[in-house]
Every structure is written in C-alpha cells, then in structure tokens.
Amino acid sequence: MLIGIILVRMRPPMSWTQTQFLFSYENGFQRRGLLGEILRWIFPNGMTEADTYRVAALLTVISGIILFVFMFNTLREGQNSGILLVLFSSSVGFATFIGNTGNLDALLIITVVAALFLTKQGVLGVITASMFLAAAALIHENVLPYFALLLGFDIWIRYKLHKGRIFLAFLPLLIVGLAASTVIFNGTHQFVMLDILLETAQTRSIDFDIRPDTFEPVVTFPPDMPGRLEAVWGSSFYLFRLIAFGLTGFLLLGVMLALIVFASSHRPFGDKLFLCLAAIAPISLCVIAFDVSRFVSIALINTYLIIAILSRADEEFRVAMERILSPSVVVILLLLHGQVMLRDLNNDPGFSGGFPGAILNQLNWKTSQL
C-alpha cells in the first residue's frame, strides 16, 4: 500500500518547492533556510532541475517510510494493527502529504517522529524532545502549529501520575513557540533585500526559472506595496479551496476524531479536548496562508499519530479502537479514502479526479451548455 501511494501520488515538485531549495544563509540568516544551506554545501555550483527532482523525491520517500515504520512499530501489538496500517497508508492525509512532493513538511514529519520516539524521562527528556521540534523551526516555522501540541499531548499521556504534568505537557509549546518566534523575528528580511535574494537564487538555479513570490513570506513588504500573494485572498479559486477542501477536510477530521473520542470514553474530558486541539491545530494556518489541503492533510496525519500515542500508553483505548473498527466502519473509511482527493501542491490537476475537486469538472462542462 505504501509503495502504491508513493508511485501514484508523487509528481514533479512545484516551482515554489524548487525555489525553496535555493534558500540559504548566504545573505544573512533567513527563515526556511536550513535545508537550502545544506543543499548549497552539497551543490556548491548550483542546482539543476534534475537535482531538485532527486532531492524532492528523496525527501518525500524517506519521510513517508519513516512515518509508516513508526506507525507499524507502534501499532503492531494490536489485533487490528494491519487494518489501522491499511487505513493510514491509504488515508487522504497521507496521500496528500506524499503528493506534496519535496515540500519542507517532509522534514518536519521526520523531526516529530523522532520526538515521539524518544522516551522523555524527566524534565531533561521532555526538553530534549522539544528541542527536536525547536530545531525544525529553522526548516519551517509551521512546526509550531503542526506538532507542538501533538508532542505536548504525548507527554500528557505519558506523565499521567506526575504532579508537574501540566508544566511538562505545555513545555514543548513554550520551547517551540520561542524558537519559531525567534526565527521569524530574526529571519525576515527588509524589503530592500528582495532583489538581492532573487538574484542570489537565480544564480543558484542552473536550468530552471525561480518563482519570485516564494520569497514574499520571508520579506517585510511596505504597507503601500502588497506582494503578489495578496491577490490570492480574493481569488475565486482560493474561495473554492477554502470552502470545498476545508469543509471536506473537516468532515474527514470529524469522522476520525469521533472514532478516537469514542475509543477514549473512559478517559477524562480534558484528555479528549487536548487530543482534538492537537489534531486540528494545523488548520489554524488557514487564516494566514492558502494551502488549505496541505494543512488538512497534516491534521489528518495527526489523528493517526494520536491513535499511535494512545495505543502504546492505554490498553483500554487499544481494545476499544479494535472494537470500534468494525467491518462496516472500515469499509466506510476505505470508501472515503478512495473517493476524496484533496489538492496537492504540485501543478498536476489529478485532484479533480476525486471529490471535491470533481465539482470543478462538473461545473465546467455543465455551465458551458448554458
């Protein structure tokens, strides 16, 4: 199943992703620059388009395998482990993540898996795990809404009887929040640097054109000079993405969270609230960015990570989840996974082959007859 998803959903990376590979610290410290700085050491003479393809494919394949192996090792003791792995590897969230070939989220996934893998003994262990995510802020500041609460939930579950449980559980949010804020504050360039950044990136691009608006999030624009991305907010296609993909994503999230909450009926209300917040936290980025499907996909992946977290710490939850995943429920989930296709970041229109993207195809040919 994993190999099938990779073969079907991986496509050439979009120009935004290729351009981000060219970010570096050559012109000073910069947000989202760590990977590009490492690639500058590996490709000192610049990158060809073929180089970007290889890097993108490698990042996505490695992160996908690491995520799958973590789920396998965590869930293998349960009777329904095979069913959960099939559901995860065929899930809309995982498929969309793989489809966002080469996106920096791949490295963030690797860091959160490493943080969840650690035993986290005592305050030092919690700080060490949190520092994995704090370091990931150098790759992309989205690590804060993506996974800080998720790591906190893992610590909350592990330290059930610890009197400093609340402090330990929110320590990742504090540490990662401080790291992300520092990176954003110190890594955002003044507007006068924009032309220099574009010129530097173009010299590193050997045979492909860079995408200039990729630099807009790392540059402070004057109030009277909005960037190109500002126009996206009012576009009809963005409104379609926000409504169609957002509502579809919330439907899928609602189904997954309902199953988890039902299996957690024996746990306190605070645990259920915490896990719901940890799952949906990535959706909060929709108020400042446009990649609706991308944020939904990470939230959906979080639901499976929450199942893994609870399964290894709570035998009663694991048994309840096995009971809830009846044949009819599994069939419904598989049908949803097979029919729903969120928009990948790449430029391929394959997302329109499934719901809700298929709505666009239906509207196009039907309205053309009016």
mmCIF file of C-alpha atoms in Angstrom:
data_model
loop_
_atom_site.group_PDB
_atom_site.id
_atom_site.type_symbol
_atom_site.label_atom_id
_atom_site.label_comp_id
_atom_site.label_asym_id
_atom_site.label_seq_id
_atom_site.Cartn_x
_atom_site.Cartn_y
_atom_site.Cartn_z
ATOM 1 C CA MET A 1 0.000 0.000 0.000
ATOM 2 C CA LEU A 2 2.813 2.433 0.904
ATOM 3 C CA ILE A 3 4.643 1.747 -2.365
ATOM 4 C CA GLY A 4 1.404 2.170 -4.305
ATOM 5 C CA ILE A 5 0.659 5.568 -2.760
ATOM 6 C CA ILE A 6 4.207 6.755 -3.495
ATOM 7 C CA LEU A 7 4.037 5.562 -7.101
ATOM 8 C CA VAL A 8 0.618 7.099 -7.732
ATOM 9 C CA ARG A 9 0.816 10.399 -5.841
ATOM 10 C CA MET A 10 4.454 11.520 -6.190
ATOM 11 C CA ARG A 11 4.859 14.007 -9.028
ATOM 12 C CA PRO A 12 7.473 16.602 -10.001
ATOM 13 C CA PRO A 13 7.756 19.297 -7.315
ATOM 14 C CA MET A 14 6.148 22.648 -7.929
ATOM 15 C CA SER A 15 8.239 25.736 -8.683
ATOM 16 C CA TRP A 16 7.670 27.042 -5.142
ATOM 17 C CA THR A 17 9.335 23.931 -3.732
ATOM 18 C CA GLN A 18 12.210 24.127 -6.187
ATOM 19 C CA THR A 19 12.819 27.756 -5.274
ATOM 20 C CA GLN A 20 12.805 26.984 -1.542
ATOM 21 C CA PHE A 21 15.658 24.549 -2.173
ATOM 22 C CA LEU A 22 17.678 27.644 -3.143
ATOM 23 C CA PHE A 23 17.094 29.489 0.139
ATOM 24 C CA SER A 24 20.273 29.825 2.182
ATOM 25 C CA TYR A 25 22.106 31.962 4.717
ATOM 26 C CA GLU A 26 24.327 33.482 2.044
ATOM 27 C CA ASN A 27 22.723 36.916 2.517
ATOM 28 C CA GLY A 28 22.236 36.574 6.254
ATOM 29 C CA PHE A 29 20.057 34.443 8.487
ATOM 30 C CA GLN A 30 16.732 33.622 6.869
ATOM 31 C CA ARG A 31 13.534 31.774 7.663
ATOM 32 C CA ARG A 32 13.193 28.355 5.980
ATOM 33 C CA GLY A 33 16.854 28.469 5.005
ATOM 34 C CA LEU A 34 18.412 25.463 6.769
ATOM 35 C CA LEU A 35 17.698 22.858 4.081
ATOM 36 C CA GLY A 36 18.837 25.192 1.314
ATOM 37 C CA GLU A 37 22.034 25.959 3.209
ATOM 38 C CA ILE A 38 22.795 22.232 3.440
ATOM 39 C CA LEU A 39 21.994 21.834 -0.258
ATOM 40 C CA ARG A 40 24.379 24.724 -1.010
ATOM 41 C CA TRP A 41 27.184 22.653 0.548
ATOM 42 C CA ILE A 42 26.153 19.587 -1.468
ATOM 43 C CA PHE A 43 25.658 21.511 -4.731
ATOM 44 C CA PRO A 44 28.189 24.366 -4.468
ATOM 45 C CA ASN A 45 27.827 25.265 -8.162
ATOM 46 C CA GLY A 46 24.041 25.461 -8.077
ATOM 47 C CA MET A 47 21.182 23.066 -8.706
ATOM 48 C CA THR A 48 19.747 21.784 -11.941
ATOM 49 C CA GLU A 49 16.089 20.909 -12.307
ATOM 50 C CA ALA A 50 17.091 17.242 -12.197
ATOM 51 C CA ASP A 51 18.819 17.903 -8.859
ATOM 52 C CA THR A 52 15.633 19.413 -7.428
ATOM 53 C CA TYR A 53 13.647 16.401 -8.632
ATOM 54 C CA ARG A 54 16.033 13.983 -6.936
ATOM 55 C CA VAL A 55 16.068 15.940 -3.669
ATOM 56 C CA ALA A 56 12.274 16.276 -3.660
ATOM 57 C CA ALA A 57 11.728 12.569 -4.311
ATOM 58 C CA LEU A 58 14.295 11.575 -1.689
ATOM 59 C CA LEU A 59 12.759 13.796 0.993
ATOM 60 C CA THR A 60 9.247 12.536 0.344
ATOM 61 C CA VAL A 61 10.148 8.841 0.124
ATOM 62 C CA ILE A 62 12.330 8.888 3.255
ATOM 63 C CA SER A 63 9.786 10.811 5.333
ATOM 64 C CA GLY A 64 6.947 8.590 4.128
ATOM 65 C CA ILE A 65 8.855 5.427 5.026
ATOM 66 C CA ILE A 66 9.888 6.781 8.437
ATOM 67 C CA LEU A 67 6.297 7.751 9.231
ATOM 68 C CA PHE A 68 4.993 4.353 8.112
ATOM 69 C CA VAL A 69 7.654 2.461 10.094
ATOM 70 C CA PHE A 70 6.812 4.470 13.219
ATOM 71 C CA MET A 71 3.139 3.618 12.841
ATOM 72 C CA PHE A 72 3.978 -0.041 12.230
ATOM 73 C CA ASN A 73 6.232 -0.325 15.292
ATOM 74 C CA THR A 74 3.712 1.454 17.484
ATOM 75 C CA LEU A 75 0.593 -0.401 16.381
ATOM 76 C CA ARG A 76 1.939 -3.888 15.705
ATOM 77 C CA GLU A 77 0.870 -5.300 19.084
ATOM 78 C CA GLY A 78 -2.840 -4.740 18.489
ATOM 79 C CA GLN A 79 -5.120 -7.284 16.851
ATOM 80 C CA ASN A 80 -6.304 -4.690 14.344
ATOM 81 C CA SER A 81 -2.820 -3.357 13.616
ATOM 82 C CA GLY A 82 -2.991 -4.463 9.988
ATOM 83 C CA ILE A 83 -6.319 -2.696 9.463
ATOM 84 C CA LEU A 84 -5.037 0.525 11.026
ATOM 85 C CA LEU A 85 -1.913 0.446 8.859
ATOM 86 C CA VAL A 86 -4.000 -0.057 5.731
ATOM 87 C CA LEU A 87 -6.292 2.804 6.734
ATOM 88 C CA PHE A 88 -3.326 5.051 7.486
ATOM 89 C CA SER A 89 -1.343 4.290 4.334
ATOM 90 C CA SER A 90 -4.442 4.757 2.144
ATOM 91 C CA SER A 91 -5.706 7.789 4.045
ATOM 92 C CA VAL A 92 -6.445 11.117 2.385
ATOM 93 C CA GLY A 93 -3.983 12.900 4.658
ATOM 94 C CA PHE A 94 -1.056 10.594 3.907
ATOM 95 C CA ALA A 95 -1.797 10.546 0.165
ATOM 96 C CA THR A 96 -1.941 14.353 0.011
ATOM 97 C CA PHE A 97 1.277 14.610 2.007
ATOM 98 C CA ILE A 98 3.036 12.301 -0.463
ATOM 99 C CA GLY A 99 1.553 14.332 -3.325
ATOM 100 C CA ASN A 100 3.192 17.488 -1.974
ATOM 101 C CA THR A 101 6.476 16.143 -3.299
ATOM 102 C CA GLY A 102 9.567 17.758 -1.804
ATOM 103 C CA ASN A 103 7.679 20.144 0.455
ATOM 104 C CA LEU A 104 9.512 21.128 3.648
ATOM 105 C CA ASP A 105 6.761 19.428 5.657
ATOM 106 C CA ALA A 106 8.565 16.159 4.915
ATOM 107 C CA LEU A 107 11.452 17.167 7.172
ATOM 108 C CA LEU A 108 9.044 18.357 9.860
ATOM 109 C CA ILE A 109 7.432 14.908 9.828
ATOM 110 C CA ILE A 110 10.827 13.297 10.403
ATOM 111 C CA THR A 111 11.538 15.548 13.387
ATOM 112 C CA VAL A 112 8.178 14.912 15.076
ATOM 113 C CA VAL A 113 8.576 11.154 14.619
ATOM 114 C CA ALA A 114 11.995 11.421 16.279
ATOM 115 C CA ALA A 115 10.496 13.455 19.134
ATOM 116 C CA LEU A 116 7.652 10.965 19.628
ATOM 117 C CA PHE A 117 10.113 8.065 19.518
ATOM 118 C CA LEU A 118 12.132 9.373 22.472
ATOM 119 C CA THR A 119 11.327 8.025 25.932
ATOM 120 C CA LYS A 120 11.233 11.509 27.531
ATOM 121 C CA GLN A 121 12.368 10.506 31.020
ATOM 122 C CA GLY A 122 12.102 13.516 33.328
ATOM 123 C CA VAL A 123 12.301 17.210 32.530
ATOM 124 C CA LEU A 124 15.554 16.771 30.591
ATOM 125 C CA GLY A 125 13.932 14.181 28.343
ATOM 126 C CA VAL A 126 10.980 16.472 27.651
ATOM 127 C CA ILE A 127 13.324 19.361 26.846
ATOM 128 C CA THR A 128 15.382 17.131 24.528
ATOM 129 C CA ALA A 129 12.288 16.011 22.605
ATOM 130 C CA SER A 130 11.067 19.613 22.411
ATOM 131 C CA MET A 131 14.422 20.734 21.043
ATOM 132 C CA PHE A 132 13.940 18.438 18.036
ATOM 133 C CA LEU A 133 10.911 20.481 17.068
ATOM 134 C CA ALA A 134 12.596 23.741 18.064
ATOM 135 C CA ALA A 135 15.448 22.948 15.663
ATOM 136 C CA ALA A 136 12.877 22.144 12.972
ATOM 137 C CA ALA A 137 11.755 25.791 13.145
ATOM 138 C CA LEU A 138 14.926 26.512 11.152
ATOM 139 C CA ILE A 139 13.430 24.389 8.372
ATOM 140 C CA HIS A 140 9.927 25.847 8.565
ATOM 141 C CA GLU A 141 8.160 27.734 11.340
ATOM 142 C CA ASN A 142 4.967 25.757 10.661
ATOM 143 C CA VAL A 143 6.342 23.136 13.025
ATOM 144 C CA LEU A 144 4.766 25.151 15.858
ATOM 145 C CA PRO A 145 1.076 24.733 14.907
ATOM 146 C CA TYR A 146 1.736 21.382 13.251
ATOM 147 C CA PHE A 147 3.269 19.392 16.066
ATOM 148 C CA ALA A 148 3.962 21.317 19.295
ATOM 149 C CA LEU A 149 0.571 20.452 20.803
ATOM 150 C CA LEU A 150 0.867 16.890 19.494
ATOM 151 C CA LEU A 151 4.149 16.392 21.346
ATOM 152 C CA GLY A 152 2.578 18.009 24.400
ATOM 153 C CA PHE A 153 -0.296 15.535 24.221
ATOM 154 C CA ASP A 154 2.169 12.638 24.069
ATOM 155 C CA ILE A 155 3.869 13.940 27.215
ATOM 156 C CA TRP A 156 0.475 14.487 28.878
ATOM 157 C CA ILE A 157 -0.408 10.840 28.314
ATOM 158 C CA ARG A 158 2.986 9.524 29.419
ATOM 159 C CA TYR A 159 3.067 11.551 32.659
ATOM 160 C CA LYS A 160 -0.386 10.600 33.914
ATOM 161 C CA LEU A 161 0.616 10.465 37.594
ATOM 162 C CA HIS A 162 3.291 13.184 37.564
ATOM 163 C CA LYS A 163 2.464 16.225 39.702
ATOM 164 C CA GLY A 164 4.172 18.539 37.201
ATOM 165 C CA ARG A 165 2.192 17.091 34.325
ATOM 166 C CA ILE A 166 0.650 20.364 33.118
ATOM 167 C CA PHE A 167 4.015 22.141 33.026
ATOM 168 C CA LEU A 168 5.717 19.264 31.207
ATOM 169 C CA ALA A 169 2.906 18.935 28.645
ATOM 170 C CA PHE A 170 3.000 22.610 27.715
ATOM 171 C CA LEU A 171 6.796 22.856 27.762
ATOM 172 C CA PRO A 172 7.023 21.875 24.037
ATOM 173 C CA LEU A 173 4.607 24.673 23.141
ATOM 174 C CA LEU A 174 6.754 27.134 25.086
ATOM 175 C CA ILE A 175 10.087 25.964 23.663
ATOM 176 C CA VAL A 176 8.935 25.570 20.059
ATOM 177 C CA GLY A 177 6.969 28.814 20.252
ATOM 178 C CA LEU A 178 10.063 30.673 21.428
ATOM 179 C CA ALA A 179 12.172 29.078 18.681
ATOM 180 C CA ALA A 180 9.647 29.829 15.936
ATOM 181 C CA SER A 181 9.205 33.433 17.121
ATOM 182 C CA THR A 182 12.973 33.953 17.186
ATOM 183 C CA VAL A 183 13.361 32.545 13.677
ATOM 184 C CA ILE A 184 10.529 34.694 12.302
ATOM 185 C CA PHE A 185 11.764 37.863 14.015
ATOM 186 C CA ASN A 186 15.419 37.452 13.034
ATOM 187 C CA GLY A 187 14.935 35.647 9.741
ATOM 188 C CA THR A 188 12.588 38.047 7.958
ATOM 189 C CA HIS A 189 14.456 40.421 5.631
ATOM 190 C CA GLN A 190 13.782 44.072 4.997
ATOM 191 C CA PHE A 191 12.149 44.832 1.649
ATOM 192 C CA VAL A 192 15.375 46.334 0.252
ATOM 193 C CA MET A 193 16.885 42.831 0.320
ATOM 194 C CA LEU A 194 14.309 41.322 -2.052
ATOM 195 C CA ASP A 195 16.202 41.963 -5.295
ATOM 196 C CA ILE A 196 19.412 40.604 -3.783
ATOM 197 C CA LEU A 197 17.650 37.445 -2.619
ATOM 198 C CA LEU A 198 16.109 36.929 -6.055
ATOM 199 C CA GLU A 199 19.431 37.468 -7.795
ATOM 200 C CA THR A 200 21.211 35.039 -5.473
ATOM 201 C CA ALA A 201 18.574 32.378 -6.022
ATOM 202 C CA GLN A 202 18.657 32.854 -9.795
ATOM 203 C CA THR A 203 22.430 32.362 -9.865
ATOM 204 C CA ARG A 204 21.982 29.072 -7.974
ATOM 205 C CA SER A 205 19.328 27.916 -10.440
ATOM 206 C CA ILE A 206 21.207 26.404 -13.384
ATOM 207 C CA ASP A 207 18.457 25.455 -15.826
ATOM 208 C CA PHE A 208 15.075 26.364 -14.330
ATOM 209 C CA ASP A 209 13.295 29.599 -13.506
ATOM 210 C CA ILE A 210 12.782 30.543 -9.885
ATOM 211 C CA ARG A 211 9.391 31.589 -8.547
ATOM 212 C CA PRO A 212 9.781 35.152 -7.204
ATOM 213 C CA ASP A 213 6.745 35.124 -4.903
ATOM 214 C CA THR A 214 8.339 32.275 -2.924
ATOM 215 C CA PHE A 215 10.384 34.954 -1.174
ATOM 216 C CA GLU A 216 7.394 37.059 -0.123
ATOM 217 C CA PRO A 217 6.847 35.258 3.222
ATOM 218 C CA VAL A 218 10.466 35.939 4.239
ATOM 219 C CA VAL A 219 10.427 39.645 3.340
ATOM 220 C CA THR A 220 8.624 42.525 5.063
ATOM 221 C CA PHE A 221 6.659 44.446 2.445
ATOM 222 C CA PRO A 222 5.777 48.151 2.893
ATOM 223 C CA PRO A 223 2.079 48.752 3.702
ATOM 224 C CA ASP A 224 1.544 50.519 0.362
ATOM 225 C CA MET A 225 3.202 47.770 -1.681
ATOM 226 C CA PRO A 226 1.415 44.417 -1.310
ATOM 227 C CA GLY A 227 3.041 41.341 -2.790
ATOM 228 C CA ARG A 228 1.625 39.086 -5.483
ATOM 229 C CA LEU A 229 0.303 36.630 -2.918
ATOM 230 C CA GLU A 230 -2.096 39.249 -1.548
ATOM 231 C CA ALA A 231 -4.227 38.795 -4.655
ATOM 232 C CA VAL A 232 -4.832 35.159 -3.752
ATOM 233 C CA TRP A 233 -7.098 36.079 -0.828
ATOM 234 C CA GLY A 234 -9.795 37.407 -3.124
ATOM 235 C CA SER A 235 -9.474 34.851 -5.910
ATOM 236 C CA SER A 236 -12.408 32.605 -6.712
ATOM 237 C CA PHE A 237 -10.225 29.505 -6.747
ATOM 238 C CA TYR A 238 -8.948 30.203 -3.229
ATOM 239 C CA LEU A 239 -12.526 30.586 -2.021
ATOM 240 C CA PHE A 240 -13.311 27.247 -3.641
ATOM 241 C CA ARG A 241 -10.316 25.652 -1.923
ATOM 242 C CA LEU A 242 -11.278 27.144 1.427
ATOM 243 C CA ILE A 243 -14.904 26.063 1.215
ATOM 244 C CA ALA A 244 -14.741 22.758 -0.669
ATOM 245 C CA PHE A 245 -11.445 21.361 0.587
ATOM 246 C CA GLY A 246 -11.837 22.945 4.012
ATOM 247 C CA LEU A 247 -15.317 21.557 4.603
ATOM 248 C CA THR A 248 -14.340 18.160 3.181
ATOM 249 C CA GLY A 249 -11.300 18.132 5.411
ATOM 250 C CA PHE A 250 -13.376 18.968 8.465
ATOM 251 C CA LEU A 251 -15.752 16.148 7.573
ATOM 252 C CA LEU A 252 -12.881 13.665 7.445
ATOM 253 C CA LEU A 253 -11.372 15.103 10.622
ATOM 254 C CA GLY A 254 -14.743 14.874 12.334
ATOM 255 C CA VAL A 255 -15.053 11.198 11.436
ATOM 256 C CA MET A 256 -11.558 10.364 12.681
ATOM 257 C CA LEU A 257 -11.865 12.391 15.881
ATOM 258 C CA ALA A 258 -15.287 10.866 16.614
ATOM 259 C CA LEU A 259 -13.752 7.379 16.425
ATOM 260 C CA ILE A 260 -10.874 8.394 18.699
ATOM 261 C CA VAL A 261 -13.150 10.118 21.219
ATOM 262 C CA PHE A 262 -15.476 7.100 21.338
ATOM 263 C CA ALA A 263 -12.498 4.835 21.976
ATOM 264 C CA SER A 264 -11.389 7.287 24.700
ATOM 265 C CA SER A 265 -14.736 7.332 26.503
ATOM 266 C CA HIS A 266 -13.040 6.073 29.680
ATOM 267 C CA ARG A 267 -10.610 8.994 29.705
ATOM 268 C CA PRO A 268 -11.232 12.435 31.288
ATOM 269 C CA PHE A 269 -12.793 15.242 29.258
ATOM 270 C CA GLY A 270 -9.520 17.177 29.380
ATOM 271 C CA ASP A 271 -7.716 14.364 27.538
ATOM 272 C CA LYS A 272 -10.326 14.387 24.777
ATOM 273 C CA LEU A 273 -10.169 18.159 24.449
ATOM 274 C CA PHE A 274 -6.356 18.077 24.331
ATOM 275 C CA LEU A 275 -6.265 15.442 21.585
ATOM 276 C CA CYS A 276 -8.812 17.337 19.490
ATOM 277 C CA LEU A 277 -6.812 20.553 19.761
ATOM 278 C CA ALA A 278 -3.582 18.726 18.889
ATOM 279 C CA ALA A 279 -5.214 17.237 15.798
ATOM 280 C CA ILE A 280 -6.804 20.373 14.372
ATOM 281 C CA ALA A 281 -4.011 22.841 15.271
ATOM 282 C CA PRO A 282 -2.560 22.841 11.706
ATOM 283 C CA ILE A 283 -5.905 24.139 10.392
ATOM 284 C CA SER A 284 -5.231 27.416 12.229
ATOM 285 C CA LEU A 285 -2.764 28.306 9.463
ATOM 286 C CA CYS A 286 -5.664 28.863 7.057
ATOM 287 C CA VAL A 287 -6.047 32.373 8.498
ATOM 288 C CA ILE A 288 -2.581 33.397 7.252
ATOM 289 C CA ALA A 289 -1.821 31.072 4.322
ATOM 290 C CA PHE A 290 -3.522 29.493 1.329
ATOM 291 C CA ASP A 291 -2.557 25.805 1.344
ATOM 292 C CA VAL A 292 -5.843 24.502 2.704
ATOM 293 C CA SER A 293 -5.365 20.888 1.582
ATOM 294 C CA ARG A 294 -1.828 20.825 2.910
ATOM 295 C CA PHE A 295 -2.896 21.885 6.399
ATOM 296 C CA VAL A 296 -5.842 19.491 6.355
ATOM 297 C CA SER A 297 -3.527 16.628 5.372
ATOM 298 C CA ILE A 298 -1.210 17.283 8.329
ATOM 299 C CA ALA A 299 -4.214 17.432 10.661
ATOM 300 C CA LEU A 300 -5.421 14.072 9.316
ATOM 301 C CA ILE A 301 -1.953 12.574 9.809
ATOM 302 C CA ASN A 302 -2.071 13.908 13.373
ATOM 303 C CA THR A 303 -5.210 11.873 14.061
ATOM 304 C CA TYR A 304 -3.335 8.673 13.240
ATOM 305 C CA LEU A 305 -0.354 9.783 15.324
ATOM 306 C CA ILE A 306 -2.779 10.357 18.210
ATOM 307 C CA ILE A 307 -4.094 6.809 17.751
ATOM 308 C CA ALA A 308 -0.492 5.586 17.932
ATOM 309 C CA ILE A 309 0.218 7.666 21.054
ATOM 310 C CA LEU A 310 -2.851 6.369 22.876
ATOM 311 C CA SER A 311 -2.418 2.782 21.677
ATOM 312 C CA ARG A 312 1.042 2.415 23.191
ATOM 313 C CA ALA A 313 0.057 4.002 26.503
ATOM 314 C CA ASP A 314 -3.535 2.863 27.054
ATOM 315 C CA GLU A 315 -4.520 -0.785 26.677
ATOM 316 C CA GLU A 316 -8.191 0.046 27.192
ATOM 317 C CA PHE A 317 -8.090 2.518 24.314
ATOM 318 C CA ARG A 318 -6.427 -0.019 22.046
ATOM 319 C CA VAL A 319 -9.084 -2.630 22.788
ATOM 320 C CA ALA A 320 -11.865 -0.074 22.303
ATOM 321 C CA MET A 321 -10.402 1.051 18.975
ATOM 322 C CA GLU A 322 -10.272 -2.542 17.792
ATOM 323 C CA ARG A 323 -13.931 -2.910 18.708
ATOM 324 C CA ILE A 324 -14.955 0.342 17.009
ATOM 325 C CA LEU A 325 -13.204 -0.556 13.763
ATOM 326 C CA SER A 326 -15.913 -2.983 12.733
ATOM 327 C CA PRO A 327 -16.009 -4.232 9.118
ATOM 328 C CA SER A 328 -18.676 -1.665 8.216
ATOM 329 C CA VAL A 329 -16.650 1.229 9.683
ATOM 330 C CA VAL A 330 -13.504 0.074 7.875
ATOM 331 C CA VAL A 331 -15.384 -0.160 4.576
ATOM 332 C CA ILE A 332 -16.795 3.357 5.029
ATOM 333 C CA LEU A 333 -13.334 4.767 5.758
ATOM 334 C CA LEU A 334 -11.817 2.990 2.764
ATOM 335 C CA LEU A 335 -14.599 4.337 0.539
ATOM 336 C CA LEU A 336 -13.932 7.864 1.805
ATOM 337 C CA HIS A 337 -10.213 7.434 1.200
ATOM 338 C CA GLY A 338 -10.882 6.148 -2.302
ATOM 339 C CA GLN A 339 -13.297 8.911 -3.334
ATOM 340 C CA VAL A 340 -11.843 12.014 -1.668
ATOM 341 C CA MET A 341 -8.796 13.660 -3.192
ATOM 342 C CA LEU A 342 -7.504 16.951 -1.827
ATOM 343 C CA ARG A 343 -5.397 19.277 -3.955
ATOM 344 C CA ASP A 344 -1.678 18.554 -3.944
ATOM 345 C CA LEU A 345 0.765 21.447 -4.032
ATOM 346 C CA ASN A 346 2.162 20.295 -7.376
ATOM 347 C CA ASN A 347 0.639 21.618 -10.581
ATOM 348 C CA ASP A 348 -0.908 18.360 -11.734
ATOM 349 C CA PRO A 349 -4.756 18.563 -11.864
ATOM 350 C CA GLY A 350 -5.103 14.985 -10.621
ATOM 351 C CA PHE A 351 -7.031 16.185 -7.557
ATOM 352 C CA SER A 352 -10.013 16.904 -9.798
ATOM 353 C CA GLY A 353 -10.451 13.161 -10.368
ATOM 354 C CA GLY A 354 -11.991 12.769 -6.909
ATOM 355 C CA PHE A 355 -14.372 14.644 -4.626
ATOM 356 C CA PRO A 356 -14.461 17.626 -4.051
ATOM 357 C CA GLY A 357 -12.214 18.641 -6.951
ATOM 358 C CA ALA A 358 -14.514 16.794 -9.353
ATOM 359 C CA ILE A 359 -17.063 19.531 -8.670
ATOM 360 C CA LEU A 360 -14.953 21.816 -10.871
ATOM 361 C CA ASN A 361 -15.115 19.368 -13.767
ATOM 362 C CA GLN A 362 -18.861 19.036 -13.372
ATOM 363 C CA LEU A 363 -19.366 22.786 -13.276
ATOM 364 C CA ASN A 364 -17.127 23.369 -16.314
ATOM 365 C CA TRP A 365 -18.923 21.090 -18.739
ATOM 366 C CA LYS A 366 -22.434 21.776 -17.440
ATOM 367 C CA THR A 367 -22.168 25.559 -17.332
ATOM 368 C CA SER A 368 -20.664 25.506 -20.855
ATOM 369 C CA GLN A 369 -24.043 24.245 -22.109
ATOM 370 C CA LEU A 370 -25.978 27.176 -20.641
#
